[in-house]
Amino acid sequence: MAETMKLEIFRYHPEKDNEPTFQTYEVPFLEDWVILDAINYIKDEIDGTLSYRWSCQMGVCGSCGMMINGVPKLSCAVFLKDYYPDKIRVEPLTGFPVERDLIFQMDDFMTKLTEIQPYIIRNKDEEKPLDEGEYLQTPAELARFKPYSMCINCMLCYAACPVYALDSTFIGPAAIALGQRYNMDSRDHGRDARQELIASHEGIWECTFVGECSAVCPKDVDPAAAIQRAKVSSTIDWFKDVLIPWGKKK
Amino acid sequence: MAKSNEPIWWSLFSAGGMVAAMILPVLIIITGILVPFGLVDDDPLNFERIYTALSQSYLIKLILFIVITLPLFHWAHRFRFTLVDVGLKSVSTLISILCYGGAIAGTIIAAIIFLRI
């Protein structure tokens, strides 16, 4: 083995261990290896008991999110050479209960994702028959929500969010950004249905605009901007309700 | 899920942030640097002069009122969240009352002073 590098990996097996420990592995250092390659090497060649999630190895599936030296990153998108020759510390994404080693429980996020209703909702009487074709959209209408549609549900934004870390009732960056993605879609009529959750205290109002969600997002979704925009539109709703109470009742 | 009353505080907070970001730096340069260091002639911050100008113009009063009060709400909202986030969530209602109450008190005092000038 020519050059090597050390990875210090979080290990925890709740049924056996009282508390988490760190285990250090020495792996070959290759210029073109990402951290996930090194972890796969450990699993295949050194220690088959190491557990972690991964799939596509190309930043699309969103399953290999880990804390790399304390920063949430997709382990398939960070190169060993950016850390060489220092030791790299690998932990599961923070803010979630640990299932085993680098695998965390994502149930809370999955529930929130469902609650935000991230799909196109049409008014019943405005659904046109299939033979009339698709709902057309201008490039400008597409551009309004397209960045928010790039989310791969990797949950790095939740691991980066200090608000979610303190209080997990917060709906959180990705779910709100996805809600906003459908709210801003010209084909969608579901804003009122989503608004009850988005405009609640646990929705956008817990956010203190730290902005780390957008800083760590591997897909440049900018959830922080989505939340601020939702704050503006919810505030306009609120003033309309208070100042024009005879207007449209929700 | 209950409808949140945050929009009223958030809108005052964001308006205050806008004032703090765009107008306060100008005022700091004028009142904190240019005048004290004698970089402008003609004693622009002379008390009599300012007082007369204020007493004659509701527009100046209004602008100063906005510049003074909105940042109070900006402070109140941010300070409230800071205190809650450092672990005082159990007394969050009291914190809200003190922070926003302070900003409201400051607003009333500013209004009374301006009306008396």
mmCIF file of C-alpha atoms in Angstrom:
data_model
loop_
_atom_site.group_PDB
_atom_site.id
_atom_site.type_symbol
_atom_site.label_atom_id
_atom_site.label_comp_id
_atom_site.label_asym_id
_atom_site.label_seq_id
_atom_site.Cartn_x
_atom_site.Cartn_y
_atom_site.Cartn_z
ATOM 1 C CA MET A 1 0.000 0.000 0.000
ATOM 2 C CA ALA A 2 1.534 3.289 -1.054
ATOM 3 C CA GLU A 3 -0.071 6.349 0.447
ATOM 4 C CA THR A 4 -2.807 5.852 3.024
ATOM 5 C CA MET A 5 -5.309 7.933 4.900
ATOM 6 C CA LYS A 6 -7.183 7.499 8.157
ATOM 7 C CA LEU A 7 -10.949 7.627 8.599
ATOM 8 C CA GLU A 8 -12.382 7.906 12.091
ATOM 9 C CA ILE A 9 -15.889 6.471 11.849
ATOM 10 C CA PHE A 10 -18.802 6.681 14.277
ATOM 11 C CA ARG A 11 -19.862 3.208 15.432
ATOM 12 C CA TYR A 12 -23.029 2.453 17.355
ATOM 13 C CA HIS A 13 -25.092 -0.684 17.642
ATOM 14 C CA PRO A 14 -27.942 0.230 20.008
ATOM 15 C CA GLU A 15 -28.761 -3.393 20.927
ATOM 16 C CA LYS A 16 -25.164 -4.099 22.011
ATOM 17 C CA ASP A 17 -23.399 -0.835 22.815
ATOM 18 C CA ASN A 18 -24.087 1.420 25.767
ATOM 19 C CA GLU A 19 -22.739 4.406 23.935
ATOM 20 C CA PRO A 20 -21.272 5.276 20.550
ATOM 21 C CA THR A 21 -17.549 4.868 19.889
ATOM 22 C CA PHE A 22 -15.199 5.915 17.113
ATOM 23 C CA GLN A 23 -13.193 3.396 15.138
ATOM 24 C CA THR A 24 -10.224 4.401 13.022
ATOM 25 C CA TYR A 25 -9.562 2.678 9.690
ATOM 26 C CA GLU A 26 -6.578 3.064 7.387
ATOM 27 C CA VAL A 27 -7.501 3.106 3.710
ATOM 28 C CA PRO A 28 -5.490 3.587 0.506
ATOM 29 C CA PHE A 29 -5.293 7.192 -0.625
ATOM 30 C CA LEU A 30 -6.276 7.554 -4.269
ATOM 31 C CA GLU A 31 -6.597 10.912 -6.014
ATOM 32 C CA ASP A 32 -9.934 10.064 -7.577
ATOM 33 C CA TRP A 33 -11.561 8.473 -4.521
ATOM 34 C CA VAL A 34 -14.489 10.117 -2.803
ATOM 35 C CA ILE A 35 -15.165 9.403 0.867
ATOM 36 C CA LEU A 36 -17.854 6.894 -0.078
ATOM 37 C CA ASP A 37 -15.233 4.909 -2.061
ATOM 38 C CA ALA A 38 -13.098 4.727 1.065
ATOM 39 C CA ILE A 39 -16.077 3.606 3.177
ATOM 40 C CA ASN A 40 -16.991 0.971 0.578
ATOM 41 C CA TYR A 41 -13.365 -0.210 0.729
ATOM 42 C CA ILE A 42 -13.640 -0.554 4.502
ATOM 43 C CA LYS A 43 -16.904 -2.514 4.191
ATOM 44 C CA ASP A 44 -15.491 -4.853 1.494
ATOM 45 C CA GLU A 45 -11.899 -5.330 2.686
ATOM 46 C CA ILE A 46 -11.559 -4.441 6.369
ATOM 47 C CA ASP A 47 -14.770 -4.559 8.392
ATOM 48 C CA GLY A 48 -18.017 -5.966 7.002
ATOM 49 C CA THR A 49 -19.969 -4.922 10.087
ATOM 50 C CA LEU A 50 -19.895 -1.204 9.216
ATOM 51 C CA SER A 51 -23.400 -0.032 8.283
ATOM 52 C CA TYR A 52 -24.271 2.961 6.118
ATOM 53 C CA ARG A 53 -26.651 3.956 3.333
ATOM 54 C CA TRP A 54 -25.609 4.546 -0.239
ATOM 55 C CA SER A 55 -26.854 3.895 -3.727
ATOM 56 C CA CYS A 56 -26.141 5.906 -6.858
ATOM 57 C CA GLN A 57 -22.632 7.266 -6.144
ATOM 58 C CA MET A 58 -23.390 10.298 -8.289
ATOM 59 C CA GLY A 59 -25.223 12.814 -6.099
ATOM 60 C CA VAL A 60 -28.691 11.936 -7.314
ATOM 61 C CA CYS A 61 -30.217 9.474 -4.844
ATOM 62 C CA GLY A 62 -29.547 11.471 -1.678
ATOM 63 C CA SER A 63 -28.879 8.455 0.547
ATOM 64 C CA CYS A 64 -25.201 8.854 1.501
ATOM 65 C CA GLY A 65 -25.435 12.060 3.562
ATOM 66 C CA MET A 66 -22.980 12.043 6.489
ATOM 67 C CA MET A 67 -21.236 14.499 8.763
ATOM 68 C CA ILE A 68 -17.733 14.884 7.335
ATOM 69 C CA ASN A 69 -15.560 16.630 9.935
ATOM 70 C CA GLY A 70 -18.769 18.008 11.404
ATOM 71 C CA VAL A 71 -20.217 19.346 8.143
ATOM 72 C CA PRO A 72 -23.198 17.660 6.458
ATOM 73 C CA LYS A 73 -22.124 16.453 3.009
ATOM 74 C CA LEU A 74 -22.943 13.767 0.472
ATOM 75 C CA SER A 75 -20.082 11.315 0.982
ATOM 76 C CA CYS A 76 -20.126 10.511 -2.748
ATOM 77 C CA ALA A 77 -19.373 14.127 -3.596
ATOM 78 C CA VAL A 78 -16.357 14.867 -1.356
ATOM 79 C CA PHE A 79 -12.879 13.808 -2.396
ATOM 80 C CA LEU A 80 -10.312 12.307 -0.046
ATOM 81 C CA LYS A 81 -7.690 14.584 -1.595
ATOM 82 C CA ASP A 82 -9.441 17.646 -0.179
ATOM 83 C CA TYR A 83 -8.594 16.359 3.322
ATOM 84 C CA TYR A 84 -5.295 14.573 2.687
ATOM 85 C CA PRO A 85 -3.201 13.920 4.730
ATOM 86 C CA ASP A 86 -5.425 14.691 7.738
ATOM 87 C CA LYS A 87 -7.689 12.206 9.423
ATOM 88 C CA ILE A 88 -11.341 12.466 8.393
ATOM 89 C CA ARG A 89 -14.086 12.121 10.994
ATOM 90 C CA VAL A 90 -17.297 10.549 9.662
ATOM 91 C CA GLU A 91 -20.545 10.616 11.654
ATOM 92 C CA PRO A 92 -24.253 10.114 10.903
ATOM 93 C CA LEU A 93 -26.226 13.267 10.092
ATOM 94 C CA THR A 94 -26.930 15.145 13.334
ATOM 95 C CA GLY A 95 -30.402 15.847 14.647
ATOM 96 C CA PHE A 96 -31.735 12.349 13.996
ATOM 97 C CA PRO A 97 -31.819 9.215 16.173
ATOM 98 C CA VAL A 98 -29.121 6.715 15.181
ATOM 99 C CA GLU A 99 -30.338 3.365 13.881
ATOM 100 C CA ARG A 100 -26.892 1.827 13.605
ATOM 101 C CA ASP A 101 -23.421 3.247 12.793
ATOM 102 C CA LEU A 102 -23.906 5.849 10.049
ATOM 103 C CA ILE A 103 -27.572 4.990 9.495
ATOM 104 C CA PHE A 104 -30.074 7.357 11.111
ATOM 105 C CA GLN A 105 -33.846 7.151 11.405
ATOM 106 C CA MET A 106 -35.636 9.275 8.833
ATOM 107 C CA ASP A 107 -39.206 8.611 9.957
ATOM 108 C CA ASP A 108 -39.710 12.161 11.225
ATOM 109 C CA PHE A 109 -38.709 13.647 7.878
ATOM 110 C CA MET A 110 -40.839 11.155 5.953
ATOM 111 C CA THR A 111 -43.902 12.105 8.020
ATOM 112 C CA LYS A 112 -43.290 15.808 7.428
ATOM 113 C CA LEU A 113 -42.726 15.228 3.740
ATOM 114 C CA THR A 114 -46.143 13.566 3.495
ATOM 115 C CA GLU A 115 -47.852 16.257 5.560
ATOM 116 C CA ILE A 116 -46.675 19.038 3.243
ATOM 117 C CA GLN A 117 -48.544 17.344 0.339
ATOM 118 C CA PRO A 118 -45.718 17.590 -2.212
ATOM 119 C CA TYR A 119 -47.739 16.882 -5.327
ATOM 120 C CA ILE A 120 -49.969 18.847 -7.683
ATOM 121 C CA ILE A 121 -53.417 19.401 -6.214
ATOM 122 C CA ARG A 122 -56.132 20.475 -8.676
ATOM 123 C CA ASN A 123 -59.535 21.900 -7.837
ATOM 124 C CA LYS A 124 -61.968 19.051 -8.534
ATOM 125 C CA ASP A 125 -64.061 20.972 -11.061
ATOM 126 C CA GLU A 126 -61.015 22.288 -12.906
ATOM 127 C CA GLU A 127 -59.469 18.960 -13.854
ATOM 128 C CA LYS A 128 -59.625 18.628 -17.629
ATOM 129 C CA PRO A 129 -60.154 15.264 -19.340
ATOM 130 C CA LEU A 130 -57.037 13.342 -20.390
ATOM 131 C CA ASP A 131 -57.803 13.655 -24.113
ATOM 132 C CA GLU A 132 -57.479 17.436 -23.883
ATOM 133 C CA GLY A 133 -53.782 16.964 -23.303
ATOM 134 C CA GLU A 134 -51.318 18.279 -20.775
ATOM 135 C CA TYR A 135 -51.348 21.519 -18.809
ATOM 136 C CA LEU A 136 -48.963 23.797 -20.633
ATOM 137 C CA GLN A 137 -46.510 26.069 -18.880
ATOM 138 C CA THR A 138 -44.390 28.953 -20.112
ATOM 139 C CA PRO A 139 -40.623 28.884 -19.479
ATOM 140 C CA ALA A 140 -41.159 31.743 -17.009
ATOM 141 C CA GLU A 141 -43.751 29.739 -15.083
ATOM 142 C CA LEU A 142 -41.372 26.784 -14.976
ATOM 143 C CA ALA A 143 -38.491 28.969 -13.808
ATOM 144 C CA ARG A 144 -40.502 30.139 -10.784
ATOM 145 C CA PHE A 145 -40.361 26.751 -9.068
ATOM 146 C CA LYS A 146 -37.701 24.746 -10.906
ATOM 147 C CA PRO A 147 -34.816 25.319 -8.433
ATOM 148 C CA TYR A 148 -37.026 24.065 -5.586
ATOM 149 C CA SER A 149 -37.861 20.911 -7.540
ATOM 150 C CA MET A 150 -34.207 19.792 -7.571
ATOM 151 C CA CYS A 151 -34.370 18.498 -3.964
ATOM 152 C CA ILE A 152 -33.157 14.896 -3.582
ATOM 153 C CA ASN A 153 -34.362 14.508 0.039
ATOM 154 C CA CYS A 154 -30.821 13.937 1.291
ATOM 155 C CA MET A 155 -31.663 15.754 4.557
ATOM 156 C CA LEU A 156 -28.339 17.586 4.744
ATOM 157 C CA CYS A 157 -30.370 20.756 5.336
ATOM 158 C CA TYR A 158 -31.982 19.225 8.440
ATOM 159 C CA ALA A 159 -28.580 18.224 9.801
ATOM 160 C CA ALA A 160 -27.356 21.792 9.195
ATOM 161 C CA CYS A 161 -30.397 23.502 10.710
ATOM 162 C CA PRO A 162 -29.810 24.669 14.309
ATOM 163 C CA VAL A 163 -33.540 25.266 14.763
ATOM 164 C CA TYR A 164 -34.415 21.666 13.899
ATOM 165 C CA ALA A 165 -31.620 20.459 16.199
ATOM 166 C CA LEU A 166 -33.213 22.339 19.112
ATOM 167 C CA ASP A 167 -36.827 21.558 18.336
ATOM 168 C CA SER A 168 -37.750 18.753 15.981
ATOM 169 C CA THR A 169 -41.382 19.883 15.733
ATOM 170 C CA PHE A 170 -40.108 22.401 13.124
ATOM 171 C CA ILE A 171 -41.257 21.249 9.684
ATOM 172 C CA GLY A 172 -37.804 22.005 8.364
ATOM 173 C CA PRO A 173 -36.096 23.312 5.218
ATOM 174 C CA ALA A 174 -36.585 20.599 2.584
ATOM 175 C CA ALA A 175 -40.266 19.977 3.338
ATOM 176 C CA ILE A 176 -41.117 23.690 3.261
ATOM 177 C CA ALA A 177 -39.082 24.204 0.075
ATOM 178 C CA LEU A 178 -41.009 21.354 -1.539
ATOM 179 C CA GLY A 179 -44.304 22.838 -0.382
ATOM 180 C CA GLN A 180 -43.199 26.117 -1.924
ATOM 181 C CA ARG A 181 -42.214 24.278 -5.111
ATOM 182 C CA TYR A 182 -45.843 23.180 -5.574
ATOM 183 C CA ASN A 183 -47.326 26.451 -4.306
ATOM 184 C CA MET A 184 -45.474 28.278 -7.073
ATOM 185 C CA ASP A 185 -46.422 25.828 -9.794
ATOM 186 C CA SER A 186 -48.973 27.380 -12.157
ATOM 187 C CA ARG A 187 -50.794 24.021 -12.446
ATOM 188 C CA ASP A 188 -51.315 23.709 -8.704
ATOM 189 C CA HIS A 189 -54.315 24.809 -6.623
ATOM 190 C CA GLY A 190 -53.162 23.315 -3.316
ATOM 191 C CA ARG A 191 -51.693 26.353 -1.592
ATOM 192 C CA ASP A 192 -54.586 26.793 0.847
ATOM 193 C CA ALA A 193 -54.401 23.108 1.788
ATOM 194 C CA ARG A 194 -50.668 23.396 2.507
ATOM 195 C CA GLN A 195 -50.913 26.783 4.133
ATOM 196 C CA GLU A 196 -52.387 25.499 7.387
ATOM 197 C CA LEU A 197 -49.132 23.670 8.080
ATOM 198 C CA ILE A 198 -46.714 26.095 6.393
ATOM 199 C CA ALA A 199 -48.140 29.188 8.113
ATOM 200 C CA SER A 200 -48.332 27.514 11.526
ATOM 201 C CA HIS A 201 -45.780 28.217 14.221
ATOM 202 C CA GLU A 202 -44.090 24.863 13.536
ATOM 203 C CA GLY A 203 -43.977 25.775 9.863
ATOM 204 C CA ILE A 204 -42.074 28.783 8.617
ATOM 205 C CA TRP A 205 -42.216 30.854 11.815
ATOM 206 C CA GLU A 206 -39.724 28.767 13.757
ATOM 207 C CA CYS A 207 -37.099 29.554 11.123
ATOM 208 C CA THR A 208 -34.664 32.255 12.243
ATOM 209 C CA PHE A 209 -32.994 32.517 8.814
ATOM 210 C CA VAL A 210 -29.616 31.113 9.792
ATOM 211 C CA GLY A 211 -29.250 30.072 6.163
ATOM 212 C CA GLU A 212 -27.083 26.975 6.732
ATOM 213 C CA CYS A 213 -29.673 24.832 4.911
ATOM 214 C CA SER A 214 -28.898 26.654 1.675
ATOM 215 C CA ALA A 215 -25.159 26.619 2.359
ATOM 216 C CA VAL A 216 -25.004 22.809 2.583
ATOM 217 C CA CYS A 217 -27.560 21.954 -0.118
ATOM 218 C CA PRO A 218 -25.812 19.851 -2.804
ATOM 219 C CA LYS A 219 -28.462 20.754 -5.361
ATOM 220 C CA ASP A 220 -28.577 24.554 -4.821
ATOM 221 C CA VAL A 221 -32.234 24.366 -3.876
ATOM 222 C CA ASP A 222 -31.912 27.364 -1.508
ATOM 223 C CA PRO A 223 -34.520 26.284 1.063
ATOM 224 C CA ALA A 224 -33.759 29.392 3.144
ATOM 225 C CA ALA A 225 -35.019 31.597 0.307
ATOM 226 C CA ALA A 226 -38.093 29.376 -0.111
ATOM 227 C CA ILE A 227 -38.915 29.832 3.584
ATOM 228 C CA GLN A 228 -38.411 33.617 3.459
ATOM 229 C CA ARG A 229 -40.670 33.852 0.406
ATOM 230 C CA ALA A 230 -43.293 31.784 2.216
ATOM 231 C CA LYS A 231 -42.992 34.183 5.167
ATOM 232 C CA VAL A 232 -43.672 37.160 2.910
ATOM 233 C CA SER A 233 -46.691 35.558 1.247
ATOM 234 C CA SER A 234 -48.085 34.277 4.566
ATOM 235 C CA THR A 235 -47.686 37.754 6.056
ATOM 236 C CA ILE A 236 -49.609 39.235 3.123
ATOM 237 C CA ASP A 237 -52.339 36.609 3.759
ATOM 238 C CA TRP A 238 -52.427 37.543 7.435
ATOM 239 C CA PHE A 239 -52.816 41.263 6.771
ATOM 240 C CA LYS A 240 -55.487 40.584 4.159
ATOM 241 C CA ASP A 241 -57.375 38.489 6.710
ATOM 242 C CA VAL A 242 -57.118 41.157 9.390
ATOM 243 C CA LEU A 243 -57.640 44.252 7.256
ATOM 244 C CA ILE A 244 -60.220 42.830 4.835
ATOM 245 C CA PRO A 245 -62.155 40.360 7.008
ATOM 246 C CA TRP A 246 -65.073 40.434 4.573
ATOM 247 C CA GLY A 247 -62.761 39.138 1.807
ATOM 248 C CA LYS A 248 -62.369 35.521 0.794
ATOM 249 C CA LYS A 249 -62.802 33.286 3.847
ATOM 250 C CA LYS A 250 -60.500 30.320 4.126
ATOM 251 C CA MET B 1 -53.173 23.683 13.839
ATOM 252 C CA ALA B 2 -53.675 27.180 15.245
ATOM 253 C CA LYS B 3 -53.145 30.107 12.961
ATOM 254 C CA SER B 4 -49.957 31.893 13.953
ATOM 255 C CA ASN B 5 -49.821 35.556 14.912
ATOM 256 C CA GLU B 6 -46.152 35.693 13.989
ATOM 257 C CA PRO B 7 -46.772 37.716 10.787
ATOM 258 C CA ILE B 8 -47.384 40.931 12.743
ATOM 259 C CA TRP B 9 -44.066 40.599 14.623
ATOM 260 C CA TRP B 10 -42.187 39.289 11.649
ATOM 261 C CA SER B 11 -43.324 42.121 9.387
ATOM 262 C CA LEU B 12 -42.257 44.721 11.982
ATOM 263 C CA PHE B 13 -39.000 42.790 12.425
ATOM 264 C CA SER B 14 -38.249 42.711 8.724
ATOM 265 C CA ALA B 15 -39.208 46.350 8.225
ATOM 266 C CA GLY B 16 -36.908 47.188 11.155
ATOM 267 C CA GLY B 17 -34.152 45.133 9.576
ATOM 268 C CA MET B 18 -34.544 47.081 6.364
ATOM 269 C CA VAL B 19 -34.244 50.381 8.250
ATOM 270 C CA ALA B 20 -31.288 49.098 10.266
ATOM 271 C CA ALA B 21 -29.507 47.919 7.140
ATOM 272 C CA MET B 22 -30.175 50.876 4.869
ATOM 273 C CA ILE B 23 -30.704 53.998 6.969
ATOM 274 C CA LEU B 24 -28.838 53.484 10.250
ATOM 275 C CA PRO B 25 -25.397 53.188 8.577
ATOM 276 C CA VAL B 26 -26.001 56.576 6.933
ATOM 277 C CA LEU B 27 -26.977 58.075 10.299
ATOM 278 C CA ILE B 28 -23.929 56.509 11.955
ATOM 279 C CA ILE B 29 -21.660 58.085 9.349
ATOM 280 C CA ILE B 30 -23.301 61.488 9.763
ATOM 281 C CA THR B 31 -23.780 61.618 13.543
ATOM 282 C CA GLY B 32 -20.928 59.349 14.609
ATOM 283 C CA ILE B 33 -18.130 60.203 12.179
ATOM 284 C CA LEU B 34 -18.635 63.235 9.930
ATOM 285 C CA VAL B 35 -19.947 65.666 12.562
ATOM 286 C CA PRO B 36 -17.808 64.655 15.590
ATOM 287 C CA PHE B 37 -14.625 64.709 13.523
ATOM 288 C CA GLY B 38 -15.513 68.126 12.156
ATOM 289 C CA LEU B 39 -15.596 66.924 8.567
ATOM 290 C CA VAL B 40 -18.664 69.032 7.782
ATOM 291 C CA ASP B 41 -18.934 72.784 8.321
ATOM 292 C CA ASP B 42 -21.867 74.747 9.536
ATOM 293 C CA ASP B 43 -22.630 72.820 12.784
ATOM 294 C CA PRO B 44 -25.465 70.695 11.338
ATOM 295 C CA LEU B 45 -26.348 69.023 14.651
ATOM 296 C CA ASN B 46 -26.855 72.273 16.547
ATOM 297 C CA PHE B 47 -29.687 71.647 19.036
ATOM 298 C CA GLU B 48 -31.700 74.785 18.278
ATOM 299 C CA ARG B 49 -31.440 74.125 14.599
ATOM 300 C CA ILE B 50 -32.557 70.487 14.816
ATOM 301 C CA TYR B 51 -35.323 71.331 17.282
ATOM 302 C CA THR B 52 -36.710 74.068 15.062
ATOM 303 C CA ALA B 53 -36.570 71.840 12.014
ATOM 304 C CA LEU B 54 -38.386 69.064 13.875
ATOM 305 C CA SER B 55 -41.052 71.350 15.300
ATOM 306 C CA GLN B 56 -41.851 72.712 11.870
ATOM 307 C CA SER B 57 -42.074 69.494 9.908
ATOM 308 C CA TYR B 58 -44.319 66.514 10.454
ATOM 309 C CA LEU B 59 -42.469 64.731 7.668
ATOM 310 C CA ILE B 60 -39.148 64.844 9.559
ATOM 311 C CA LYS B 61 -40.930 63.714 12.728
ATOM 312 C CA LEU B 62 -42.507 60.822 10.879
ATOM 313 C CA ILE B 63 -39.204 59.727 9.319
ATOM 314 C CA LEU B 64 -37.388 59.897 12.665
ATOM 315 C CA PHE B 65 -40.261 58.053 14.356
ATOM 316 C CA ILE B 66 -39.977 55.234 11.816
ATOM 317 C CA VAL B 67 -36.184 55.138 12.053
ATOM 318 C CA ILE B 68 -36.330 54.926 15.854
ATOM 319 C CA THR B 69 -39.248 52.541 16.385
ATOM 320 C CA LEU B 70 -38.946 49.886 13.673
ATOM 321 C CA PRO B 71 -35.421 48.812 14.745
ATOM 322 C CA LEU B 72 -36.841 48.399 18.281
ATOM 323 C CA PHE B 73 -39.140 45.692 16.913
ATOM 324 C CA HIS B 74 -36.241 44.247 14.965
ATOM 325 C CA TRP B 75 -34.295 43.973 18.232
ATOM 326 C CA ALA B 76 -37.307 42.575 20.124
ATOM 327 C CA HIS B 77 -37.941 39.769 17.633
ATOM 328 C CA ARG B 78 -34.293 38.772 17.270
ATOM 329 C CA PHE B 79 -33.584 38.960 20.999
ATOM 330 C CA ARG B 80 -36.690 36.879 21.733
ATOM 331 C CA PHE B 81 -35.551 34.103 19.390
ATOM 332 C CA THR B 82 -31.975 34.306 20.671
ATOM 333 C CA LEU B 83 -33.117 33.843 24.280
ATOM 334 C CA VAL B 84 -35.452 30.985 23.362
ATOM 335 C CA ASP B 85 -32.702 29.310 21.327
ATOM 336 C CA VAL B 86 -30.146 29.505 24.148
ATOM 337 C CA GLY B 87 -32.513 27.427 26.258
ATOM 338 C CA LEU B 88 -35.176 29.668 27.780
ATOM 339 C CA LYS B 89 -38.029 28.049 25.881
ATOM 340 C CA SER B 90 -39.901 27.317 29.128
ATOM 341 C CA VAL B 91 -40.381 31.051 29.744
ATOM 342 C CA SER B 92 -40.918 31.984 26.117
ATOM 343 C CA THR B 93 -44.227 33.763 26.775
ATOM 344 C CA LEU B 94 -42.625 36.011 29.395
ATOM 345 C CA ILE B 95 -39.733 36.709 27.013
ATOM 346 C CA SER B 96 -42.167 37.659 24.246
ATOM 347 C CA ILE B 97 -44.038 40.012 26.572
ATOM 348 C CA LEU B 98 -40.829 41.693 27.766
ATOM 349 C CA CYS B 99 -39.268 42.003 24.295
ATOM 350 C CA TYR B 100 -42.304 43.174 22.339
ATOM 351 C CA GLY B 101 -43.577 45.087 25.384
ATOM 352 C CA GLY B 102 -40.276 46.943 25.488
ATOM 353 C CA ALA B 103 -40.511 47.781 21.795
ATOM 354 C CA ILE B 104 -44.119 48.938 22.180
ATOM 355 C CA ALA B 105 -43.179 51.054 25.214
ATOM 356 C CA GLY B 106 -40.315 52.606 23.228
ATOM 357 C CA THR B 107 -42.714 53.345 20.387
ATOM 358 C CA ILE B 108 -45.213 55.055 22.711
ATOM 359 C CA ILE B 109 -42.469 57.117 24.381
ATOM 360 C CA ALA B 110 -41.102 58.167 20.975
ATOM 361 C CA ALA B 111 -44.605 59.128 19.842
ATOM 362 C CA ILE B 112 -45.217 61.229 22.975
ATOM 363 C CA ILE B 113 -41.869 63.024 22.643
ATOM 364 C CA PHE B 114 -42.441 63.801 18.963
ATOM 365 C CA LEU B 115 -45.975 65.048 19.631
ATOM 366 C CA ARG B 116 -44.668 67.411 22.318
ATOM 367 C CA ILE B 117 -42.022 68.992 20.103
#
